[in-house]
XYZ file of C-alpha atoms in Angstrom:
515
model
C 0.000 0.000 0.000
C 1.035 3.581 -0.597
C 1.311 4.485 3.065
C 3.422 1.421 3.721
C 6.082 2.771 1.357
C 5.914 6.398 2.456
C 5.912 6.320 6.224
C 8.658 5.142 8.487
C 7.586 2.102 10.456
C 7.425 2.470 14.222
C 6.518 -0.448 16.460
C 6.163 -0.858 20.181
C 5.999 -4.252 21.815
C 4.318 -4.960 25.094
C 6.633 -6.548 27.623
C 4.113 -7.451 30.312
C 3.380 -10.994 31.380
C 5.591 -14.009 31.949
C 4.720 -15.662 28.635
C 5.334 -12.437 26.696
C 8.694 -12.050 28.394
C 9.546 -15.619 27.429
C 8.603 -14.913 23.799
C 10.662 -11.712 23.869
C 13.665 -13.722 25.059
C 13.122 -16.229 22.226
C 12.875 -13.415 19.688
C 15.839 -11.461 21.021
C 18.034 -14.543 21.201
C 16.936 -15.671 17.755
C 17.465 -12.295 16.139
C 20.880 -11.849 17.735
C 21.937 -14.795 15.661
C 23.489 -13.953 12.276
C 21.479 -13.319 9.118
C 19.211 -16.272 8.163
C 21.499 -17.027 5.214
C 24.464 -17.307 7.582
C 22.397 -19.451 9.952
C 21.635 -21.964 7.204
C 25.323 -22.040 6.282
C 26.192 -22.734 9.929
C 23.479 -25.404 10.122
C 24.928 -27.056 7.022
C 28.417 -27.032 8.546
C 26.987 -28.500 11.757
C 25.350 -31.328 9.799
C 28.696 -32.037 8.126
C 30.435 -32.320 11.510
C 27.664 -34.393 13.143
C 27.524 -36.702 10.134
C 31.234 -37.462 10.528
C 30.888 -38.091 14.281
C 27.850 -40.340 13.742
C 29.607 -42.222 10.941
C 32.685 -42.890 13.045
C 30.466 -43.994 15.967
C 28.813 -46.546 13.667
C 25.303 -45.152 14.160
C 22.743 -47.209 12.236
C 19.049 -48.107 12.451
C 16.979 -50.977 11.054
C 13.273 -50.601 10.338
C 10.462 -51.513 7.977
C 9.526 -48.551 5.793
C 5.827 -48.749 4.935
C 6.215 -46.098 2.255
C 8.769 -48.042 0.217
C 7.360 -51.405 1.428
C 10.770 -52.777 2.311
C 13.084 -53.599 5.190
C 15.777 -50.995 5.512
C 19.005 -50.615 7.419
C 20.432 -47.132 7.271
C 23.763 -45.959 8.596
C 24.801 -42.384 9.175
C 26.645 -41.129 6.099
C 29.567 -38.765 6.459
C 30.015 -35.646 4.358
C 33.612 -35.249 5.554
C 35.186 -37.594 3.026
C 35.868 -37.686 -0.714
C 32.418 -39.029 -1.573
C 30.715 -36.451 0.617
C 32.768 -33.638 -0.901
C 31.834 -34.784 -4.398
C 28.178 -34.886 -3.373
C 28.206 -31.341 -1.983
C 29.924 -29.925 -5.064
C 28.092 -31.891 -7.745
C 24.589 -31.439 -6.335
C 24.775 -27.763 -5.304
C 22.909 -26.582 -8.411
C 20.332 -29.398 -8.456
C 19.683 -28.948 -4.732
C 18.823 -25.327 -5.458
C 16.746 -25.840 -8.606
C 14.818 -28.772 -7.091
C 14.055 -26.869 -3.870
C 10.259 -27.304 -3.745
C 9.193 -23.762 -2.814
C 11.458 -22.084 -5.385
C 9.498 -22.692 -8.578
C 6.177 -22.541 -6.737
C 6.847 -19.070 -5.384
C 8.460 -17.556 -8.477
C 5.856 -18.820 -10.965
C 2.947 -17.751 -8.771
C 4.546 -14.330 -8.199
C 4.437 -13.613 -11.947
C 0.648 -13.517 -11.757
C 0.542 -11.883 -8.332
C 2.959 -9.206 -9.573
C 0.579 -8.204 -12.375
C -2.430 -8.192 -10.028
C -0.510 -6.017 -7.574
C 1.152 -3.766 -10.151
C -2.100 -2.915 -11.933
C -3.778 -2.027 -8.629
C -6.222 -4.950 -8.582
C -5.131 -6.268 -5.181
C -5.206 -2.792 -3.639
C -8.703 -2.089 -4.982
C -9.988 -5.535 -3.982
C -8.632 -5.090 -0.456
C -10.311 -1.693 -0.136
C -13.581 -3.292 -1.204
C -12.999 -6.093 1.338
C -12.318 -3.604 4.118
C -15.508 -1.688 3.336
C -17.713 -4.803 3.179
C -16.361 -7.181 5.865
C -17.154 -6.777 9.595
C -13.917 -5.983 11.390
C -14.594 -8.548 14.115
C -14.664 -11.455 11.639
C -11.566 -10.746 9.600
C -9.109 -12.722 11.782
C -11.323 -15.806 11.761
C -11.782 -15.498 7.986
C -7.999 -15.371 7.434
C -7.307 -18.402 9.673
C -10.206 -20.391 8.206
C -9.097 -19.629 4.641
C -5.607 -20.815 5.590
C -6.920 -24.126 6.939
C -9.058 -24.716 3.853
C -6.190 -23.855 1.493
C -4.214 -26.975 2.386
C -6.514 -28.980 0.111
C -4.726 -27.180 -2.745
C -1.304 -28.480 -1.759
C 1.193 -25.635 -1.156
C -0.904 -22.833 -2.640
C -1.684 -21.345 0.770
C 1.960 -20.576 1.501
C 2.357 -18.607 -1.711
C -1.017 -16.853 -1.850
C -2.735 -16.711 1.531
C 0.199 -15.951 3.835
C 1.217 -12.691 2.095
C -2.446 -11.912 1.437
C -3.184 -12.248 5.178
C -0.597 -9.541 5.840
C -2.151 -7.266 3.210
C -5.660 -7.804 4.576
C -4.585 -6.818 8.094
C -2.733 -3.823 6.675
C -5.932 -2.760 4.922
C -7.732 -2.865 8.267
C -4.914 -0.735 9.750
C -3.779 -3.686 11.846
C -0.297 -5.134 12.150
C 0.518 -6.966 8.891
C 2.788 -9.512 10.584
C -0.172 -10.531 12.766
C -2.128 -11.183 9.566
C 0.798 -13.113 8.135
C 0.996 -15.181 11.328
C -2.745 -15.900 11.350
C -2.664 -17.129 7.755
C 0.529 -19.162 8.309
C -1.003 -20.757 11.403
C -4.058 -21.807 9.403
C -2.148 -23.026 6.345
C 0.601 -24.976 8.107
C -0.392 -25.382 11.761
C -3.829 -26.571 10.683
C -2.442 -28.857 7.999
C -4.468 -31.853 9.240
C -7.792 -30.064 9.495
C -10.252 -29.483 6.670
C -13.903 -29.667 5.716
C -12.934 -31.706 2.646
C -10.633 -34.616 1.918
C -7.221 -33.661 0.536
C -4.338 -35.379 -1.222
C -2.708 -36.312 2.101
C -5.634 -38.493 3.236
C -5.245 -41.336 0.694
C -1.446 -41.068 0.910
C -1.348 -41.649 4.680
C -4.067 -44.308 4.516
C -2.001 -46.244 1.971
C 1.035 -46.174 4.264
C -1.095 -47.273 7.236
C -2.460 -50.205 5.231
C 1.046 -51.267 4.262
C 2.067 -51.105 7.940
C -0.900 -53.337 8.816
C 0.092 -55.795 6.117
C 3.716 -55.828 7.269
C 2.563 -56.459 10.834
C 0.456 -59.448 9.773
C -2.814 -57.690 10.639
C -5.765 -58.484 8.380
C -7.316 -55.011 8.212
C -7.428 -51.977 5.946
C -8.490 -48.365 6.406
C -10.048 -45.881 3.975
C -8.917 -42.345 3.056
C -11.993 -41.116 4.953
C -10.727 -42.737 8.190
C -10.192 -39.435 10.066
C -12.772 -37.269 8.313
C -15.202 -36.582 11.197
C -12.452 -35.517 13.566
C -10.647 -33.379 10.977
C -13.943 -31.718 10.024
C -14.514 -30.607 13.624
C -10.825 -29.705 13.946
C -11.288 -27.058 11.256
C -13.479 -25.043 13.607
C -11.202 -25.731 16.583
C -8.117 -24.429 14.741
C -10.061 -21.421 13.428
C -11.213 -20.493 16.942
C -7.828 -21.087 18.571
C -5.982 -19.303 15.758
C -8.279 -16.287 16.096
C -7.847 -16.118 19.872
C -4.058 -16.468 19.712
C -3.828 -13.756 17.045
C -6.030 -11.241 18.848
C -5.114 -11.970 22.476
C -1.405 -12.847 22.262
C 0.289 -12.131 18.939
C -1.211 -8.783 17.946
C -0.953 -7.147 21.402
C 2.642 -8.319 21.634
C 3.549 -6.906 18.230
C 2.146 -3.533 19.255
C 1.043 -0.754 16.932
C 2.185 -0.752 13.328
C 2.547 2.771 11.986
C 3.678 2.050 8.462
C 0.220 3.127 7.293
C -0.814 6.560 6.103
C -3.811 7.484 8.325
C -5.000 9.913 5.655
C -4.970 7.394 2.830
C -8.428 7.175 1.317
C -10.218 3.836 1.418
C -12.777 5.001 -1.152
C -13.037 2.899 -4.297
C -12.950 5.194 -7.352
C -15.197 4.849 -10.424
C -12.265 3.529 -12.489
C -11.454 0.985 -9.785
C -15.106 -0.105 -9.590
C -15.247 -0.676 -13.361
C -11.971 -2.567 -13.214
C -13.159 -4.744 -10.319
C -16.377 -5.679 -12.133
C -14.487 -6.608 -15.312
C -11.841 -8.513 -13.338
C -14.560 -10.378 -11.448
C -16.249 -11.446 -14.675
C -12.944 -12.615 -16.161
C -12.191 -14.560 -12.991
C -15.565 -16.308 -13.092
C -14.977 -17.264 -16.743
C -11.517 -18.602 -15.834
C -12.961 -20.658 -12.952
C -15.658 -22.039 -15.271
C -12.978 -23.073 -17.773
C -10.907 -24.667 -14.995
C -13.920 -26.649 -13.779
C -14.548 -27.840 -17.347
C -10.930 -29.012 -17.571
C -11.006 -30.870 -14.223
C -14.498 -32.040 -13.212
C -15.955 -34.179 -16.041
C -15.151 -37.876 -15.998
C -12.950 -37.569 -19.094
C -11.649 -34.085 -18.283
C -8.528 -33.010 -20.165
C -6.455 -32.459 -17.035
C -7.289 -35.868 -15.568
C -4.844 -38.746 -15.965
C -6.404 -42.200 -15.599
C -9.447 -40.630 -14.026
C -7.719 -38.625 -11.279
C -6.201 -35.182 -10.787
C -3.100 -36.193 -8.836
C -0.701 -34.988 -11.533
C -2.560 -31.699 -11.919
C -2.622 -31.043 -8.176
C 1.063 -31.898 -7.823
C 2.446 -30.152 -10.922
C -0.243 -28.111 -12.643
C -1.825 -26.190 -9.812
C 0.870 -23.506 -9.560
C 0.504 -22.340 -13.201
C -3.238 -22.143 -12.556
C -2.573 -19.959 -9.507
C -0.476 -17.702 -11.709
C -3.330 -17.413 -14.237
C -5.815 -16.924 -11.382
C -4.096 -13.607 -10.635
C -2.698 -12.792 -14.089
C -5.948 -12.864 -16.084
C -8.059 -10.624 -13.792
C -4.982 -8.449 -13.248
C -4.651 -7.834 -16.981
C -8.385 -7.218 -17.403
C -8.444 -4.844 -14.425
C -5.425 -2.939 -15.729
C -6.908 -2.477 -19.217
C -10.363 -1.415 -17.980
C -9.124 0.875 -15.195
C -6.444 2.413 -17.391
C -3.432 1.352 -15.319
C -2.119 -0.743 -18.237
C -1.280 1.236 -21.375
C 0.731 -1.383 -23.257
C 2.570 -4.693 -22.946
C 5.592 -2.956 -21.424
C 3.519 -2.137 -18.322
C 2.713 -5.826 -17.868
C 6.325 -6.930 -18.174
C 7.407 -4.141 -15.820
C 4.911 -5.350 -13.179
C 6.255 -8.909 -13.496
C 9.866 -7.713 -13.349
C 9.194 -5.600 -10.271
C 7.647 -8.610 -8.553
C 10.675 -10.755 -9.379
C 13.047 -8.019 -8.173
C 11.526 -8.189 -4.690
C 12.427 -11.899 -4.513
C 16.197 -11.400 -4.760
C 16.761 -11.947 -1.042
C 14.565 -15.027 -1.150
C 16.656 -16.545 -3.953
C 19.836 -16.152 -1.921
C 18.188 -17.606 1.181
C 16.700 -20.502 -0.808
C 20.082 -21.569 -2.179
C 21.620 -22.091 1.248
C 18.426 -23.446 2.850
C 18.217 -26.041 0.066
C 21.808 -27.177 0.677
C 21.202 -27.590 4.420
C 17.968 -29.565 3.959
C 19.535 -31.851 1.343
C 22.622 -32.466 3.497
C 20.356 -33.468 6.376
C 18.540 -35.915 4.107
C 21.691 -37.340 2.499
C 23.366 -38.118 5.828
C 20.286 -40.072 7.072
C 20.373 -38.096 10.340
C 16.652 -37.340 10.170
C 15.741 -40.996 9.676
C 18.072 -42.077 12.489
C 16.376 -39.568 14.788
C 12.876 -40.683 13.765
C 13.557 -44.400 14.247
C 15.375 -43.801 17.536
C 12.454 -41.719 18.811
C 9.980 -44.430 17.818
C 11.998 -47.162 19.519
C 12.386 -45.041 22.650
C 8.645 -44.526 22.917
C 8.020 -48.196 22.285
C 10.289 -49.149 25.159
C 9.167 -46.770 27.925
C 6.220 -48.920 28.958
C 3.328 -46.445 28.629
C -0.155 -47.835 27.986
C -3.597 -46.406 27.303
C -4.192 -42.758 26.471
C -0.934 -41.533 28.110
C 0.891 -43.561 25.440
C -1.158 -41.805 22.757
C -0.184 -38.400 24.169
C 3.478 -39.428 24.298
C 3.181 -40.618 20.692
C 1.777 -37.234 19.618
C 4.593 -35.387 21.381
C 7.262 -37.585 19.780
C 5.690 -37.047 16.330
C 5.645 -33.285 16.973
C 9.316 -33.336 17.984
C 10.429 -35.437 15.005
C 8.464 -33.071 12.745
C 10.992 -30.368 13.593
C 13.610 -32.366 11.696
C 11.716 -34.176 8.910
C 9.259 -32.007 7.000
C 7.526 -34.628 4.857
C 4.397 -36.024 6.540
C 4.402 -39.176 4.405
C 8.134 -39.843 4.920
C 7.781 -39.665 8.724
C 4.670 -41.820 8.691
C 6.405 -44.366 6.462
C 8.990 -44.803 9.216
C 6.717 -44.555 12.259
C 3.629 -46.448 11.063
C 5.234 -49.934 11.016
C 6.229 -49.425 14.666
C 3.161 -47.738 16.128
C 0.238 -49.123 14.121
C 0.830 -52.765 15.213
C 1.924 -51.693 18.716
C -1.208 -49.646 19.410
C -3.318 -52.293 17.658
C -2.158 -54.823 20.258
C -3.246 -52.359 22.958
C -6.752 -52.129 21.485
C -6.478 -48.957 19.400
C -7.632 -48.951 15.793
C -5.141 -48.054 13.035
C -7.436 -45.153 12.113
C -6.963 -43.701 15.593
C -3.194 -44.195 15.539
C -2.984 -42.388 12.201
C -5.101 -39.541 13.594
C -2.845 -39.131 16.631
C 0.158 -38.953 14.314
C -1.477 -36.240 12.195
C -1.993 -34.030 15.245
C 1.686 -34.182 16.155
C 2.743 -33.755 12.539
C 0.774 -30.527 12.053
C 1.429 -28.527 15.175
C 5.172 -27.912 14.896
C 5.334 -27.124 11.164
C 5.186 -23.405 11.914
C 8.259 -23.304 14.166
C 10.600 -25.589 12.218
C 13.323 -23.978 10.067
C 13.481 -27.323 8.223
C 9.930 -26.822 6.921
C 10.368 -26.069 3.202
C 8.420 -22.807 3.191
C 9.864 -21.423 6.430
C 12.434 -19.357 4.536
C 9.657 -17.958 2.338
C 7.682 -16.751 5.359
C 10.773 -15.046 6.824
C 11.139 -13.080 3.571
C 7.437 -12.138 3.577
C 7.795 -10.843 7.156
C 10.860 -8.769 6.278
C 8.732 -6.784 3.820
C 7.030 -5.178 6.820
C 9.865 -5.334 9.345
C 13.344 -5.409 7.862
C 14.736 -6.488 11.236
C 12.632 -9.657 11.277
C 14.583 -12.872 11.409
C 14.173 -16.494 12.350
C 13.805 -15.472 16.013
C 10.949 -13.099 15.180
C 9.047 -15.724 13.230
C 9.554 -18.526 15.761
C 8.575 -16.324 18.717
C 5.497 -15.122 16.821
C 4.386 -18.627 15.824
C 5.288 -20.455 19.058
C 1.986 -19.540 20.825
C 0.027 -21.024 17.917
C 2.115 -24.199 18.011
C 1.706 -24.743 21.763
C -1.996 -23.873 21.919
C -2.862 -25.895 18.819
C -1.053 -28.892 20.351
C -2.808 -28.593 23.718
C -6.202 -27.829 22.156
C -5.990 -30.728 19.728
C -4.937 -33.179 22.451
C -7.825 -31.978 24.604
C -10.273 -32.487 21.704
C -8.828 -35.964 21.102
C -9.183 -36.802 24.819
C -12.810 -35.636 24.768
C -13.441 -37.738 21.659
C -11.760 -40.688 23.392
C -13.914 -40.380 26.506
C -17.153 -39.980 24.556
C -16.271 -42.761 22.123
C -17.342 -40.874 18.997
C -16.415 -42.336 15.591
C -13.476 -40.478 14.020
C -14.628 -41.178 10.458
C -17.182 -43.257 8.534
C -17.051 -46.730 10.108
C -13.839 -45.720 11.886
C -13.634 -45.868 15.666
C -11.097 -45.399 18.440
C -11.059 -48.863 19.985
C -11.082 -52.237 18.272
């Protein structure tokens, strides 16, 4: 927004309260660390050293991986030898170019850049501010974030920065809006009113774990649907309360907004919005035609898996690009093709810092994977929990906490479940818990710590988004801001699961807690 660029930002943070003081310590300590790029370099060096120590100590783990359907024995692999050196040098470019968020963000930003450069986003936000009750906006942002996870990673690219802009339009702190959207998108990853791509993926791994354990049973992708449906409202309520009662008061007042900036929508903007809306509806109709019919063009063998995995990002780009172009032509903000290219170029120029950060973050994450340290940690954690002798619901809580801890080090939900399912599904089955319930407990732990893990693929992206509004923001700022969501989501979800356990409700169609 105009005022954001013109006025110097001034923030004051409230220091009262024990929890706030704790968060301030986390932020201060985190931000006293070097630049995030330097931190990822240091992390990578630390992985190199630990990998050598683990290799020399002969660290290895044996387990059945339900994802690959095979017995595996993995040893820690050192990077401090000739083979490791060759790996680090020869894969540096491919690590960067295959970094999942890189292409997703840059391609989507081409469309977003046009929508922003032509003024469409600004006009749409003004219309939103004038038509939406102020008291509902936080809940709407969190809820939209939760629902976005059905579209794979789209929420990280679209909704998180949009949440910041929405809050800015309401003259509220944009980082609070960013946090609310991020909490919904990532912290609420296992909550939705609809089934997503993760449901059949996890169910398939659970079924393989049952088969490997000699258990004659299978579960359906709908196994956790009832609980996840209700969880959508739980996460929306908790996310709203955390944003308004903890995060926003702690961030203090954001003064990077011109108080005299008019929120009136001009006649040109109104005409542009109407035309953009019509073009967007036509685009959505075309997209539905390409995806919904039984023999739709974008379906492969009757399903949309390939489209969701690979084709959704270009559609997101067009989702913003087409109405952005139409708005620009009708409102007069686009005079020729040069204006369009300039808007795209300006959008790309703002991502320079992200490109640098992505290169080093990608190296660190790939080193961690190559050395098998994440898998060693996951298997060791599973074996530890198996051996401590817990039974009943306390074991379930311990299982959730272990899954949440391991999630800090392994981002992929299916990869972790492939390792943990063969251990915990048969173990909890012998204690009378259904595999559907075990999978549900895992999903709670897997979701709640996404938002505080630097190893989460999109974490670096969110840091860059935050720095747009506070150039001093770093990893410490983001972790301290998101930590209340992580803790309260974890406690709230465990409480809901305990209530469900006591009442004995089904957790999905023909899916129960006890055998």
